[in-house]
mmCIF file with all atom_site columns, C-alpha atoms in Angstrom:
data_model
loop_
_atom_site.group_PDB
_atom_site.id
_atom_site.type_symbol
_atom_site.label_atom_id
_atom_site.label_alt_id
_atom_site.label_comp_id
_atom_site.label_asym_id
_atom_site.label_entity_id
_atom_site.label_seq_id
_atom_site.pdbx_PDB_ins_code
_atom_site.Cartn_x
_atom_site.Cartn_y
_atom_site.Cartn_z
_atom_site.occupancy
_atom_site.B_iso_or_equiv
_atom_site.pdbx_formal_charge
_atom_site.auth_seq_id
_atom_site.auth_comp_id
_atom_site.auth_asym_id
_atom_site.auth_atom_id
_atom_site.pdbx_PDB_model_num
ATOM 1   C CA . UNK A 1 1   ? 7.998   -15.456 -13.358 1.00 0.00 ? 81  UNK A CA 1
ATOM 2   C CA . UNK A 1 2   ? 7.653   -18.787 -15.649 1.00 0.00 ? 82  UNK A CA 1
ATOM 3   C CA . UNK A 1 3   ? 6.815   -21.855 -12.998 1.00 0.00 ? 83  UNK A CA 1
ATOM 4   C CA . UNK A 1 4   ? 6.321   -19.836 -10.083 1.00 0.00 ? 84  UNK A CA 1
ATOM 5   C CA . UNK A 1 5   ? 2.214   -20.686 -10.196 1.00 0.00 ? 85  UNK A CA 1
ATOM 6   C CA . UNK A 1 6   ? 1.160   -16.748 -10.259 1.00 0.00 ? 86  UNK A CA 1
ATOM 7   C CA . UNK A 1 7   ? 1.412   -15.923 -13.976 1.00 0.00 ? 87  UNK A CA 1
ATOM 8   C CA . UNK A 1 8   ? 3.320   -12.631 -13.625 1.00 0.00 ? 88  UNK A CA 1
ATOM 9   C CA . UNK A 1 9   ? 0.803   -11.235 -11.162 1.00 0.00 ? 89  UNK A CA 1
ATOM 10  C CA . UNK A 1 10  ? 2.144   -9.613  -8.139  1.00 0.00 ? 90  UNK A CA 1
ATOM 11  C CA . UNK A 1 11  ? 2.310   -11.699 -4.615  1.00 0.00 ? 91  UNK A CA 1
ATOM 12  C CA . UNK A 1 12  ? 2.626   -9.560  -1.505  1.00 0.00 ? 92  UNK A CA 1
ATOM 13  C CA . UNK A 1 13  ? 2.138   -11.063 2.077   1.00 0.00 ? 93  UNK A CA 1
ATOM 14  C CA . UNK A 1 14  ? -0.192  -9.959  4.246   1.00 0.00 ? 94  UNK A CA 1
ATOM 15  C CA . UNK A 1 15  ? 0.407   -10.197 8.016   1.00 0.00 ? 95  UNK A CA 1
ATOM 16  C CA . UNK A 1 16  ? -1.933  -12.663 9.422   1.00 0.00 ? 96  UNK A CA 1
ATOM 17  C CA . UNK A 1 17  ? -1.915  -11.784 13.069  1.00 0.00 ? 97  UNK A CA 1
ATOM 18  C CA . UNK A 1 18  ? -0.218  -8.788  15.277  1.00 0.00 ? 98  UNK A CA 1
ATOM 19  C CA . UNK A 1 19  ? 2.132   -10.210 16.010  1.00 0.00 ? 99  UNK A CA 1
ATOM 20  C CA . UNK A 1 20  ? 3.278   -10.780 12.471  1.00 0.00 ? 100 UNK A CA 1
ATOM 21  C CA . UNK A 1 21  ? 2.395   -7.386  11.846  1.00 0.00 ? 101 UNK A CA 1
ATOM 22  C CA . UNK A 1 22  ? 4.285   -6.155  14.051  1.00 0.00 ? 102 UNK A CA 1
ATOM 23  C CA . UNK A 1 23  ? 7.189   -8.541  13.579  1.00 0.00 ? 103 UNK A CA 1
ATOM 24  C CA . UNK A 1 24  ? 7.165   -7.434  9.875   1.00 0.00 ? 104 UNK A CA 1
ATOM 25  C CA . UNK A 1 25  ? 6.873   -3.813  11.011  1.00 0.00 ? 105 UNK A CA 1
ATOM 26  C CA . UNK A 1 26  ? 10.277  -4.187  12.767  1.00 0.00 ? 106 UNK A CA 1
ATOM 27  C CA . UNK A 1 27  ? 12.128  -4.652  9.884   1.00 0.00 ? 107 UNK A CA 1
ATOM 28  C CA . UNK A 1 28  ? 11.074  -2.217  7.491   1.00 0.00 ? 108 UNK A CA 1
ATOM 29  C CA . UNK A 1 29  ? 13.858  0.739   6.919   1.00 0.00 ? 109 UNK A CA 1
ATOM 30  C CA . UNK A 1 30  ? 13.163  3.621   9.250   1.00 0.00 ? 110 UNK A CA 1
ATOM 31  C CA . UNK A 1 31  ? 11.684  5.867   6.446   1.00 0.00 ? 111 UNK A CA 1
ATOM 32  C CA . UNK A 1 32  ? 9.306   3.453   5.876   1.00 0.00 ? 112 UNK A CA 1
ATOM 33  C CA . UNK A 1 33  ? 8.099   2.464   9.345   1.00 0.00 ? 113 UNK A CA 1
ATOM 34  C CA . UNK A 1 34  ? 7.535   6.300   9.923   1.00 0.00 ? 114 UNK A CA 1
ATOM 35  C CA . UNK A 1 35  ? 5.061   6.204   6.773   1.00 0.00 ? 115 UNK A CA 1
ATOM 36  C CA . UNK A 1 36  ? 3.763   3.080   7.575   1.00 0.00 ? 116 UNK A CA 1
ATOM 37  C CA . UNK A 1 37  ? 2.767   4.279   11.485  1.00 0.00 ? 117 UNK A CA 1
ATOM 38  C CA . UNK A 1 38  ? 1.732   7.664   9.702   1.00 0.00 ? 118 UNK A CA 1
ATOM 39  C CA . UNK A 1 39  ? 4.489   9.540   12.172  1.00 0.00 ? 119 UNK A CA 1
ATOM 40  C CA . UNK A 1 40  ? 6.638   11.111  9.260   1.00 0.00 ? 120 UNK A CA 1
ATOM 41  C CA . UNK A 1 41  ? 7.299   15.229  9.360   1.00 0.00 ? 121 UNK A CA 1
ATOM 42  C CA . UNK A 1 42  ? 4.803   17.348  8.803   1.00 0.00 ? 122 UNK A CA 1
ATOM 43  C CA . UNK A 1 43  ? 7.174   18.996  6.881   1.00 0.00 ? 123 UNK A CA 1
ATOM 44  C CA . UNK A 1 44  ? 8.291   16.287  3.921   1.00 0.00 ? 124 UNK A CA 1
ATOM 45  C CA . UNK A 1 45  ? 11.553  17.354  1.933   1.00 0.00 ? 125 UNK A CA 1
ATOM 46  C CA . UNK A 1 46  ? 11.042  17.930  -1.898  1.00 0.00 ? 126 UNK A CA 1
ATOM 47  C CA . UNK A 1 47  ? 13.394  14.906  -2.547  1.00 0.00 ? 127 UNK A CA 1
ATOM 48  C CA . UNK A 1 48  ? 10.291  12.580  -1.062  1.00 0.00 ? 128 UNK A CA 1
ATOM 49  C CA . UNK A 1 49  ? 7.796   14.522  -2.350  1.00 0.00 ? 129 UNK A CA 1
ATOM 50  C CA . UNK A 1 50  ? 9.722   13.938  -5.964  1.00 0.00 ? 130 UNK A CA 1
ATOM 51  C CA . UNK A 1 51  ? 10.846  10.251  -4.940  1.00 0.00 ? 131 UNK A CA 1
ATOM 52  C CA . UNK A 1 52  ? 6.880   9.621   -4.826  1.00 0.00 ? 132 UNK A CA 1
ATOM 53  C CA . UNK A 1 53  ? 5.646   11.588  -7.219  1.00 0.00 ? 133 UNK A CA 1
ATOM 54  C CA . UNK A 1 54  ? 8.102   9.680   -9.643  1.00 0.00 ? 134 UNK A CA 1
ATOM 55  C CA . UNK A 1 55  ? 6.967   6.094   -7.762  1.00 0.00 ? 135 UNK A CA 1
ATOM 56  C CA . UNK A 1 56  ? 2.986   7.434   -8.395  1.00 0.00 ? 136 UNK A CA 1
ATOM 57  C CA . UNK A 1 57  ? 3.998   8.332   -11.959 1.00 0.00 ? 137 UNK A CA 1
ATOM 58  C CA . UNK A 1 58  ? 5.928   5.125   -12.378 1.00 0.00 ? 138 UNK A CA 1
ATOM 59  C CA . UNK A 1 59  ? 2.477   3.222   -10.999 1.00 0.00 ? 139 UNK A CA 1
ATOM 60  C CA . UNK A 1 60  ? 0.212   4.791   -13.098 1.00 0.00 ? 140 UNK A CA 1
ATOM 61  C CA . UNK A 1 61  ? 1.913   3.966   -16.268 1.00 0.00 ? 141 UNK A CA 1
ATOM 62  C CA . UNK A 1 62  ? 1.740   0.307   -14.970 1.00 0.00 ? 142 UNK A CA 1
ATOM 63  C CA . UNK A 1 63  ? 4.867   -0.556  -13.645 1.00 0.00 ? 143 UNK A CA 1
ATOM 64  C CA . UNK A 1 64  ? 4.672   -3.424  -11.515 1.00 0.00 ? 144 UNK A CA 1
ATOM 65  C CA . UNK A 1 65  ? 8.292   -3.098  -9.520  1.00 0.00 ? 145 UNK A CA 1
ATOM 66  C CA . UNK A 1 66  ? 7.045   0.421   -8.676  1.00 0.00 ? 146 UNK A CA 1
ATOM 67  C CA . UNK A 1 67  ? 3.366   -1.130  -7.670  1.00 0.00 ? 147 UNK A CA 1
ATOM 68  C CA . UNK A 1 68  ? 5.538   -3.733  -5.342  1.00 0.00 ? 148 UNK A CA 1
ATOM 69  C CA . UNK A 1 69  ? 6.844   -0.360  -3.455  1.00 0.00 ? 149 UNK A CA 1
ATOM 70  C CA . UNK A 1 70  ? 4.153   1.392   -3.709  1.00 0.00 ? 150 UNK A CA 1
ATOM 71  C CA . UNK A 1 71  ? 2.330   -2.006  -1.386  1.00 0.00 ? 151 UNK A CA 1
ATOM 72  C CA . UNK A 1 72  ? 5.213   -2.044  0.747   1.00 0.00 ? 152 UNK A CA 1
ATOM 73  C CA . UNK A 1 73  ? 4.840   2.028   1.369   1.00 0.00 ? 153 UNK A CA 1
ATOM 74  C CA . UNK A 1 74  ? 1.127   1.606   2.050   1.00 0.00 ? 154 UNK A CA 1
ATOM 75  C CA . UNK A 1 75  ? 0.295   -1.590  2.920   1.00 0.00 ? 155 UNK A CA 1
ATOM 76  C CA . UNK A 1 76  ? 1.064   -1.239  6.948   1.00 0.00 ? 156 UNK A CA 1
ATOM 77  C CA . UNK A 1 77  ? -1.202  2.122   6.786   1.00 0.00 ? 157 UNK A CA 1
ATOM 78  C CA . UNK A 1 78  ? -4.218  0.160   4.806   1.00 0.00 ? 158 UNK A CA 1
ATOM 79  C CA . UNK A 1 79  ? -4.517  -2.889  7.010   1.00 0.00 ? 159 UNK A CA 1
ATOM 80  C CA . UNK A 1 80  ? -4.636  -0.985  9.938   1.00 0.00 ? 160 UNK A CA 1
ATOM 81  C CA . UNK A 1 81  ? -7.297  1.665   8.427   1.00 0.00 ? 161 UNK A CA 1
ATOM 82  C CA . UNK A 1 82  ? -9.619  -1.430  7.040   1.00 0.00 ? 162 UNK A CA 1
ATOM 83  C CA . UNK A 1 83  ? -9.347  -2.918  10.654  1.00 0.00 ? 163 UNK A CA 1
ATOM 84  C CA . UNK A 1 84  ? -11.411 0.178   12.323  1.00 0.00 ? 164 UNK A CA 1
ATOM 85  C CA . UNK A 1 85  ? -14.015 -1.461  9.816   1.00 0.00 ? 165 UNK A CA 1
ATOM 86  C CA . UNK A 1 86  ? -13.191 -4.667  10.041  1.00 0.00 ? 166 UNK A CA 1
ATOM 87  C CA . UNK A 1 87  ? -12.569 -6.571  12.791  1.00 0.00 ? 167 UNK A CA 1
ATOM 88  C CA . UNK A 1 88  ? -11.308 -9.911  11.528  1.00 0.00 ? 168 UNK A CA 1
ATOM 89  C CA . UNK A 1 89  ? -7.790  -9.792  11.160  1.00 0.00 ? 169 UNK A CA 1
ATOM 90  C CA . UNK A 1 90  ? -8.172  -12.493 7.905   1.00 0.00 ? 170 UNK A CA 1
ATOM 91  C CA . UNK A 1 91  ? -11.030 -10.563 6.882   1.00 0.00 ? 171 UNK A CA 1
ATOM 92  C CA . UNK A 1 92  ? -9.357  -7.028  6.983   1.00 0.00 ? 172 UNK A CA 1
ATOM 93  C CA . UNK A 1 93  ? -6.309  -8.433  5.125   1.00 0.00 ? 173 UNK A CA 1
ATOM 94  C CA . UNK A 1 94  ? -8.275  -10.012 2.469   1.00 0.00 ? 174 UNK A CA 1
ATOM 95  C CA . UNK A 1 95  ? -10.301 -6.079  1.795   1.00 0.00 ? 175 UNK A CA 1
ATOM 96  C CA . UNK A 1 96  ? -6.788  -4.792  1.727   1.00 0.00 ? 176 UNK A CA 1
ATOM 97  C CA . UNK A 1 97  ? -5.350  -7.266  -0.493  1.00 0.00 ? 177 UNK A CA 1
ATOM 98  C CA . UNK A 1 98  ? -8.550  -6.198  -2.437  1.00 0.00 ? 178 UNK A CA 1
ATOM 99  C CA . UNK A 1 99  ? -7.535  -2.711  -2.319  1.00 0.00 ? 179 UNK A CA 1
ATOM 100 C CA . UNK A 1 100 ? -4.197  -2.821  -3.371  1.00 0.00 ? 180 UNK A CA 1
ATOM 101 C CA . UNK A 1 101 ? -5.698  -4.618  -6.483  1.00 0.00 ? 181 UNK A CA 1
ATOM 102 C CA . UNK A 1 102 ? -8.320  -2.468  -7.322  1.00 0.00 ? 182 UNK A CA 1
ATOM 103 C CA . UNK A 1 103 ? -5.524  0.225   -7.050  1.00 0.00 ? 183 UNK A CA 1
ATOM 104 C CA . UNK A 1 104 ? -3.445  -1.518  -9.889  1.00 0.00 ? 184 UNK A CA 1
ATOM 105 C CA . UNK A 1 105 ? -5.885  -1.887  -12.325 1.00 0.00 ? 185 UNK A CA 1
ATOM 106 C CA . UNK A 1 106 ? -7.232  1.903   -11.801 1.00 0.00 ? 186 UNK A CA 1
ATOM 107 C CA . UNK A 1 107 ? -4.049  3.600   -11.104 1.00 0.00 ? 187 UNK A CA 1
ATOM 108 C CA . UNK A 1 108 ? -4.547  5.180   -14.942 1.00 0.00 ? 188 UNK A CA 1
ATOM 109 C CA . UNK A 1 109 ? -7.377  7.185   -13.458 1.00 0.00 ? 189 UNK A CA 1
ATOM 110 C CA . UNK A 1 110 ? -5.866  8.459   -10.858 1.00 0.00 ? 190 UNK A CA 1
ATOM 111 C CA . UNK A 1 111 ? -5.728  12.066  -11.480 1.00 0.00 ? 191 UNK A CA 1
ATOM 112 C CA . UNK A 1 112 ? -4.033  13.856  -8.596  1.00 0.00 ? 192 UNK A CA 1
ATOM 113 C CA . UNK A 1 113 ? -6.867  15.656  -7.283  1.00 0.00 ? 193 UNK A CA 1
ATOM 114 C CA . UNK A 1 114 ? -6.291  14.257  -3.921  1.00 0.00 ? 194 UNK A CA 1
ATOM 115 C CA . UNK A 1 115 ? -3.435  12.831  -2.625  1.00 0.00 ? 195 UNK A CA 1
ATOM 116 C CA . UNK A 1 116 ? -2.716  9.151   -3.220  1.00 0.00 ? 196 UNK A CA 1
ATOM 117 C CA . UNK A 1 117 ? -3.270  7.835   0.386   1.00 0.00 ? 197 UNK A CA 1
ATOM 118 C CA . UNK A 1 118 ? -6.831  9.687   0.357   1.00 0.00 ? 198 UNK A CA 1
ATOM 119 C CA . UNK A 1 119 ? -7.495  7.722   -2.824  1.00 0.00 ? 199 UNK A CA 1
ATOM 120 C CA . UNK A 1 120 ? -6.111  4.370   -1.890  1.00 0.00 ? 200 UNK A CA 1
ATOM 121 C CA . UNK A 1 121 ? -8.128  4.918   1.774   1.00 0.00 ? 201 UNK A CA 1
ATOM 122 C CA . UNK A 1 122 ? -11.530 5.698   -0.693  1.00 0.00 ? 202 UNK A CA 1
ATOM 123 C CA . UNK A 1 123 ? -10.888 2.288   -2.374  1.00 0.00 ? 203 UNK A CA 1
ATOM 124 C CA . UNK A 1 124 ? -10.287 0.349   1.093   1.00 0.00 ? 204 UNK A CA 1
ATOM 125 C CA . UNK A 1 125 ? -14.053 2.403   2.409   1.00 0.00 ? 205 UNK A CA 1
ATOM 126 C CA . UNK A 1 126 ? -15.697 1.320   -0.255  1.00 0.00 ? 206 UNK A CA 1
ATOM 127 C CA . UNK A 1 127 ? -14.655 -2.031  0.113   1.00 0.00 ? 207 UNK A CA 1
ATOM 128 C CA . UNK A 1 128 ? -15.515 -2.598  3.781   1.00 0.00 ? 208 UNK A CA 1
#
């Protein structure tokens, strides 16, 4: 937005401590939290397989909205993956932060070979 000081570029927060983690965990939507902690079925429905296949396919044509859901799916998953590597909590958030931008600007190569989280968790590796 015009005057907000981050020339259209997309502003998440990143949890600087546990607690806030945790705190920010708390009120995500119960769908969510069980992606974010990685505890979702084993056996997914079609309608969220085809809810984020359309959210992937609405990312890699560079749709920002869908980028800003795509963070909020992931981001929970990536900050605690980086911080087996990293142990700095400002350091790991700054690598995922990193991650989640490196994902924007290459989400046109992504090419479904691997599944998205297996390709966001390649960018966060090489990173650390």
């Amino acid at each position: 937005m015009a005057g907000d000081g981050t020339n259209g570029a997309i502003v998440r927060h990143f949890p600087s401590s546990n607690t806030e983690l945790s705190r920010s965990s708390s009120v995500m939507a119960p769908s969510a939290m069980e992606l974010a902690l990685g505890t979702q079925s084993l056996f997914r429905s079609k309608a969220t397989e085809s809810t984020e296949s359309a959210l992937i396919e609405r990312c890699r044509k560079g749709d920002a909205e869908a980028f800003g859901r795509f963070i909020d799916l992931y981001q929970a998953r990536v900050i605690g993956f980086v911080r087996r590597m990293v142990p700095n909590q400002d350091d790991a958030a700054d690598v995922a932060q990193e991650t989640f931008l490196r994902a924007f600007q290459n989400f046109g190569k992504f090419d479904g070979r691997s599944s998205v989280r297996t390709w966001l968790f390649r960018i966060a590796h090489n990173l650390c």
